[in-house]
Coordinates of C-alpha atoms in Angstrom, one line a residue:
Chain A
M1 CA 35.5 -23.1 -40.6
F2 CA 36.8 -26.0 -38.6
N3 CA 38.3 -24.1 -35.6
L4 CA 38.5 -25.4 -32.1
V5 CA 35.1 -24.2 -31.0
T6 CA 33.1 -25.9 -33.7
R7 CA 35.0 -29.1 -33.3
F8 CA 34.3 -29.0 -29.5
Q9 CA 30.7 -28.3 -30.2
A10 CA 30.4 -31.2 -32.6
A11 CA 32.1 -33.6 -30.1
T12 CA 29.9 -32.6 -27.2
N13 CA 26.8 -32.9 -29.4
Q14 CA 27.8 -36.3 -30.5
A15 CA 28.5 -37.4 -26.9
L16 CA 25.2 -36.0 -25.7
T17 CA 23.1 -37.7 -28.4
A18 CA 24.9 -41.0 -27.7
S19 CA 24.4 -40.9 -24.0
V20 CA 20.7 -40.1 -24.4
I21 CA 20.3 -43.1 -26.7
I22 CA 22.3 -45.4 -24.4
T23 CA 20.2 -44.2 -21.4
G24 CA 17.0 -45.0 -23.3
V25 CA 18.1 -48.5 -24.2
V26 CA 19.3 -49.2 -20.6
I27 CA 15.9 -48.1 -19.2
A28 CA 14.0 -50.1 -21.7
L29 CA 16.1 -53.3 -21.0
T30 CA 15.7 -52.7 -17.3
I31 CA 11.9 -52.6 -17.6
L32 CA 11.8 -55.8 -19.6
Q33 CA 14.1 -57.5 -17.0
L34 CA 11.8 -56.3 -14.2
F35 CA 8.8 -58.0 -15.9
K36 CA 10.7 -61.1 -16.6
D37 CA 11.8 -61.4 -13.0
D38 CA 8.2 -60.6 -11.7
V39 CA 9.5 -58.2 -9.1
W40 CA 6.0 -57.2 -8.0
N41 CA 5.6 -60.6 -6.3
L42 CA 7.1 -62.0 -3.1
Q43 CA 5.3 -65.3 -2.9
T44 CA 7.2 -66.9 0.0
T45 CA 7.0 -64.1 2.5
Q46 CA 6.0 -65.0 6.0
V47 CA 5.5 -62.4 8.8
T48 CA 4.3 -64.0 12.0
N49 CA 4.2 -63.8 15.7
F50 CA 3.2 -60.2 16.2
K51 CA 3.8 -58.7 19.6
P52 CA 2.5 -55.2 19.9
T53 CA 3.4 -53.1 22.9
S54 CA 2.4 -49.6 24.0
N55 CA 3.7 -46.8 26.1
W56 CA 2.6 -43.3 27.0
K57 CA 5.1 -40.5 26.0
Y58 CA 5.2 -36.8 26.9
S59 CA 7.8 -35.3 24.6
Y60 CA 7.6 -33.6 21.3
Q61 CA 9.7 -36.2 19.4
Y62 CA 7.1 -38.8 20.3
G63 CA 4.1 -36.8 19.0
S64 CA 3.1 -35.1 22.3
I65 CA 2.0 -31.5 22.2
N66 CA 2.2 -29.4 25.4
R67 CA 3.2 -32.5 27.5
K68 CA -0.2 -34.1 26.9
P69 CA 0.0 -37.9 27.0
K70 CA 0.5 -39.6 23.5
E71 CA 0.3 -43.4 23.0
N72 CA 3.4 -44.8 21.2
T73 CA 3.4 -48.3 19.9
K74 CA 6.0 -50.8 18.9
L75 CA 5.7 -54.2 17.1
Q76 CA 7.9 -57.3 17.4
F77 CA 7.6 -59.9 14.7
N78 CA 9.2 -62.8 12.8
L79 CA 10.0 -62.3 9.2
K80 CA 11.1 -64.8 6.5
T81 CA 11.5 -63.8 2.9
D82 CA 13.8 -64.0 -0.1
L83 CA 14.4 -60.9 -2.2
S84 CA 17.0 -62.4 -4.5
H85 CA 14.9 -62.1 -7.6
L86 CA 14.4 -58.4 -7.1
F87 CA 18.0 -57.8 -7.9
N88 CA 19.3 -57.4 -11.4
W89 CA 22.3 -55.6 -13.2
N90 CA 20.6 -52.2 -12.8
T91 CA 19.7 -52.4 -9.1
K92 CA 21.3 -50.0 -6.7
Q93 CA 19.4 -50.9 -3.6
I94 CA 16.2 -52.4 -2.3
F95 CA 14.4 -50.6 0.4
I96 CA 12.1 -53.0 2.3
Y97 CA 9.6 -51.9 4.9
L98 CA 6.9 -53.4 7.2
T99 CA 3.7 -51.4 7.3
A100 CA 0.5 -51.6 9.4
E101 CA -2.7 -50.2 8.0
Y102 CA -5.7 -49.3 10.3
P103 CA -8.9 -47.3 9.9
G104 CA -9.4 -43.8 11.2
K105 CA -12.4 -42.1 12.9
S106 CA -14.5 -41.0 10.0
T107 CA -15.6 -43.1 7.0
G108 CA -13.1 -43.1 4.2
S109 CA -10.2 -42.3 6.5
S110 CA -7.2 -44.6 6.8
N111 CA -3.8 -44.7 8.2
K112 CA -0.6 -46.5 7.3
I113 CA 2.6 -46.5 9.5
T114 CA 6.0 -48.0 9.2
Y115 CA 7.4 -50.1 12.0
W116 CA 10.6 -51.4 10.5
D117 CA 12.7 -50.9 7.3
K118 CA 16.0 -52.0 5.9
I119 CA 18.2 -51.0 3.0
I120 CA 19.8 -54.0 1.1
T121 CA 22.5 -53.2 -1.4
N122 CA 24.0 -56.7 -1.8
P123 CA 22.1 -59.6 -3.4
N124 CA 23.9 -61.9 -0.9
D125 CA 22.0 -60.3 1.9
A126 CA 18.7 -60.8 0.2
K127 CA 17.5 -63.8 2.2
L128 CA 16.0 -62.6 5.4
D129 CA 15.1 -64.7 8.4
L130 CA 14.5 -62.5 11.4
K131 CA 13.3 -63.9 14.8
N132 CA 11.6 -61.6 17.3
Q133 CA 12.8 -58.6 15.3
K134 CA 12.3 -55.4 17.3
S135 CA 10.4 -52.5 15.9
K136 CA 12.8 -49.8 14.5
Y137 CA 10.4 -46.9 15.2
S138 CA 8.2 -45.8 18.1
V139 CA 4.9 -44.9 16.3
Y140 CA 2.1 -42.6 17.4
D141 CA -1.2 -41.8 15.7
V142 CA -2.8 -38.5 14.8
E143 CA -5.3 -39.3 17.6
K144 CA -4.3 -39.5 21.2
S145 CA -4.5 -43.3 21.3
F146 CA -4.7 -46.3 18.9
R147 CA -7.9 -47.3 20.7
E148 CA -7.2 -51.1 20.4
R149 CA -8.1 -51.0 16.7
N150 CA -7.1 -53.9 14.3
A151 CA -4.2 -53.4 11.9
T152 CA -3.3 -55.2 8.7
V153 CA 0.4 -56.0 8.1
R154 CA 2.1 -55.9 4.8
L155 CA 5.7 -56.1 3.6
E156 CA 6.5 -53.5 0.9
W157 CA 9.5 -52.7 -1.2
N158 CA 11.1 -50.1 -3.4
I159 CA 13.6 -51.0 -6.0
Q160 CA 16.1 -48.2 -6.7
P161 CA 18.0 -48.5 -10.0
H162 CA 21.4 -47.1 -10.9
I163 CA 19.6 -45.3 -13.6
G164 CA 15.9 -45.2 -14.5
P165 CA 12.5 -45.5 -12.9
L166 CA 11.7 -46.3 -9.2
I167 CA 9.7 -49.5 -8.8
Y168 CA 7.3 -50.2 -5.9
G169 CA 5.8 -53.5 -4.8
S170 CA 3.7 -54.8 -1.9
T171 CA 2.5 -58.2 -0.6
E172 CA -1.1 -59.0 0.0
E173 CA -2.3 -58.9 3.6
L174 CA 0.2 -61.0 5.7
G175 CA -1.7 -61.0 8.9
Q176 CA -3.5 -58.8 11.5
F177 CA -2.9 -57.8 15.0
Q178 CA -4.7 -55.7 17.6
F179 CA -3.2 -52.7 19.2
V180 CA -2.8 -53.1 23.0
T181 CA -3.3 -50.1 25.3
N182 CA -1.5 -49.8 28.6
E183 CA -3.2 -48.1 31.6
K184 CA -2.0 -44.6 31.8
K185 CA 0.6 -44.1 34.5
Chain B
M1 CA 31.6 -6.9 -39.3
N2 CA 28.7 -8.5 -40.9
I3 CA 25.4 -7.4 -39.2
R4 CA 23.4 -10.1 -40.8
Q5 CA 25.8 -12.8 -39.4
Q6 CA 25.6 -11.1 -35.9
L7 CA 21.8 -11.1 -36.0
T8 CA 21.7 -14.8 -37.0
Q9 CA 24.0 -15.7 -34.2
F10 CA 21.9 -13.7 -31.7
L11 CA 18.8 -15.5 -33.1
S12 CA 20.2 -18.9 -32.7
L13 CA 21.2 -18.1 -29.1
A14 CA 17.7 -16.9 -28.4
Y15 CA 16.4 -20.1 -30.0
V16 CA 18.4 -22.2 -27.6
F17 CA 17.2 -20.4 -24.6
T18 CA 13.5 -20.3 -25.6
S19 CA 13.4 -24.0 -26.5
A20 CA 15.0 -24.9 -23.1
F21 CA 12.4 -22.7 -21.4
I22 CA 9.6 -24.3 -23.4
V23 CA 10.7 -27.8 -22.5
W24 CA 11.0 -26.9 -18.8
K25 CA 7.5 -25.3 -18.8
S26 CA 5.9 -28.2 -20.7
L27 CA 7.4 -30.7 -18.2
S28 CA 6.0 -28.5 -15.5
I29 CA 2.5 -28.7 -16.9
I30 CA 2.7 -32.5 -17.6
A31 CA 4.0 -33.2 -14.1
N32 CA 1.8 -30.5 -12.4
S33 CA 4.9 -29.3 -10.4
H34 CA 6.6 -26.0 -10.3
S35 CA 10.0 -27.7 -10.6
P36 CA 9.6 -31.1 -12.3
I37 CA 13.3 -31.9 -12.2
V38 CA 15.4 -31.4 -9.1
V39 CA 19.0 -31.9 -8.1
V40 CA 19.8 -33.7 -4.8
L41 CA 21.7 -31.3 -2.5
S42 CA 22.2 -33.4 0.6
G43 CA 23.3 -36.9 1.6
S44 CA 20.3 -37.7 3.8
M45 CA 18.9 -40.2 1.3
E46 CA 22.2 -42.1 0.8
P47 CA 22.8 -44.7 -0.6
A48 CA 19.7 -44.2 -2.8
F49 CA 20.5 -40.6 -3.8
Q50 CA 23.8 -38.8 -3.7
R51 CA 24.6 -35.1 -4.0
G52 CA 24.3 -34.1 -7.7
D53 CA 21.8 -36.8 -8.8
I54 CA 18.8 -35.7 -10.8
L55 CA 15.3 -36.6 -9.9
F56 CA 12.2 -36.5 -12.1
L57 CA 9.0 -35.5 -10.2
W58 CA 5.3 -36.3 -10.7
N59 CA 2.7 -34.3 -8.8
R60 CA -0.7 -35.7 -10.0
N61 CA -1.2 -38.4 -7.3
N62 CA -4.2 -37.7 -5.2
L63 CA -2.8 -39.6 -2.3
Q64 CA 0.8 -40.4 -1.5
K65 CA 1.8 -43.9 -0.4
V66 CA 4.0 -44.9 2.4
G67 CA 7.5 -45.6 1.0
D68 CA 7.1 -42.9 -1.8
I69 CA 10.0 -40.5 -2.0
V70 CA 8.6 -37.0 -2.0
V71 CA 10.1 -33.5 -2.4
Y72 CA 8.7 -31.0 -0.1
E73 CA 9.2 -27.3 0.8
I74 CA 8.5 -25.9 4.2
E75 CA 6.9 -22.5 4.4
G76 CA 9.6 -19.8 4.9
K77 CA 12.4 -22.1 3.9
N78 CA 13.4 -22.2 0.3
I79 CA 15.3 -25.4 0.2
P80 CA 13.4 -28.4 -1.3
I81 CA 14.0 -31.6 0.8
V82 CA 13.9 -35.1 -0.7
H83 CA 12.8 -37.7 1.8
R84 CA 10.7 -40.8 2.1
V85 CA 7.1 -41.0 3.4
M86 CA 7.1 -43.0 6.6
R87 CA 3.5 -42.6 7.8
E88 CA 0.3 -41.3 6.1
H89 CA -3.0 -40.4 7.6
H90 CA -5.9 -39.4 5.3
N91 CA -9.6 -38.8 5.2
F92 CA -11.7 -37.4 2.3
E93 CA -10.5 -33.9 2.9
K94 CA -6.7 -34.1 3.4
Q95 CA -3.7 -36.3 3.9
L96 CA -1.0 -35.8 6.5
L97 CA 2.5 -37.2 6.0
L98 CA 5.5 -37.9 8.2
T99 CA 8.8 -38.2 6.3
K100 CA 12.3 -39.4 7.1
G101 CA 15.6 -39.5 5.2
D102 CA 16.9 -43.1 4.7
N103 CA 20.3 -42.0 6.0
N104 CA 18.9 -40.1 9.0
A105 CA 18.4 -41.7 12.4
V106 CA 15.2 -39.8 13.2
D107 CA 12.1 -38.5 11.4
D108 CA 11.8 -35.0 10.0
I109 CA 9.7 -33.4 12.7
S110 CA 12.6 -31.1 13.6
L111 CA 12.9 -29.9 10.0
Y112 CA 9.3 -28.8 9.8
S113 CA 8.0 -25.5 11.1
K114 CA 7.6 -24.9 14.8
K115 CA 4.6 -26.8 16.1
Q116 CA 4.2 -28.5 12.8
Q117 CA 3.9 -32.3 13.2
Y118 CA 3.0 -33.4 9.7
L119 CA 3.2 -32.3 6.1
N120 CA 0.0 -31.5 4.2
S121 CA 0.3 -33.5 0.9
K122 CA -1.8 -30.9 -1.0
T123 CA 0.1 -27.8 0.0
D124 CA 3.7 -28.8 1.0
L125 CA 4.7 -31.2 -1.8
V126 CA 6.6 -30.3 -4.9
G127 CA 6.2 -33.8 -6.3
T128 CA 6.9 -37.5 -6.0
V129 CA 10.1 -39.0 -7.4
I130 CA 9.4 -41.3 -10.3
G131 CA 12.8 -41.5 -12.1
Y132 CA 16.5 -41.1 -11.5
L133 CA 19.6 -40.0 -13.3
P134 CA 22.9 -40.2 -11.4
F135 CA 25.5 -37.4 -11.1
V136 CA 24.4 -35.3 -14.1
G137 CA 23.2 -32.5 -11.8
Y138 CA 26.5 -32.0 -10.2
I139 CA 27.4 -29.1 -12.5
T140 CA 24.6 -27.0 -11.0
I141 CA 26.1 -27.7 -7.5
L142 CA 29.6 -26.6 -8.9
I143 CA 28.1 -23.4 -10.3
T144 CA 26.2 -22.4 -7.2
E145 CA 28.7 -23.4 -4.6
N146 CA 32.1 -22.9 -6.2
V147 CA 32.9 -19.3 -7.3
Y148 CA 36.1 -20.3 -9.2
F149 CA 34.2 -22.8 -11.3
K150 CA 31.4 -20.2 -11.9
Y151 CA 33.7 -17.4 -13.1
G152 CA 35.9 -19.9 -15.0
L153 CA 33.0 -21.2 -16.9
L154 CA 31.7 -17.6 -17.6
G155 CA 35.3 -16.7 -18.8
I156 CA 35.6 -19.6 -21.1
L157 CA 32.1 -18.9 -22.6
G158 CA 33.0 -15.3 -23.1
L159 CA 36.3 -16.1 -24.6
S160 CA 34.9 -18.6 -27.0
S161 CA 32.2 -16.2 -28.2
L162 CA 35.0 -13.6 -28.9
I163 CA 37.1 -16.2 -30.8
S164 CA 34.2 -17.5 -32.8
N165 CA 33.4 -14.0 -34.1
E166 CA 36.6 -13.8 -36.2

């Protein structure tokens, strides 16, 4: 009865059950920790000094089709925040990103774009104080131009655990800026 | 040879397979996705996801948010891609998404079909990543990409079934 195969089966069964239980406990503890640390709030965040710029582009990577002009925008800003409390024993990385939201043409339409993002894996790098940070991406709209609309800026983050659920958070509105449009060359 | 014992063995094997199938399909219905669990195949989302990690998907969000990690399939290509939403544009009818891998320098526009600039969140997505298990899926990569491992595993399984019949 107790040959090699049944012993092996019993051992793997035991190991599997144990790891499922341990995983469940770790995830439950992580969620409790996240609530305790209040990781959905970044009270002290300041993003200021917005400097939007614009450019006309004619290549496919910049959103242009058939060499038609497409407006690309960038945003320079200052950012001050402290993400230390988002880290705990089950945090693999924090992905932090600066978004701008602006209305579309029709009612009920809306757009949100990312100008800048950063991956932070070390809690020692969690204090950010960036001056005149340049935009990481050159951003175009679904329309030809941004038409000098107003945009709302937020700082958002995604907490990635070693094991378990992905957590997302966002600040309230941190400020507004108006897209500038250059005369077409 | 005991026929009854053989039949019981066959039945328990069938039981294992059907219960696995039932669990998979139930997850499919709950998550509203044709593949609710995927294995990461590329390093384009490192350090968040490595090859062999397992992701749990959810496909019942009406709108995707910027920063969500989505799994999408491009028409004509059968490989699901796991990348982060970088921009979203929506109205009442549809939502367009532009994605990018955290570890890639540029956005995904070159991965899409020719002349395709955005993903359509209704038709192109397999789901949004909500949970994460590291490394467990590496066995499927070994099976699909390493022939020695595949036939070795099959051999061991076959051998063990022969031995256990004694």
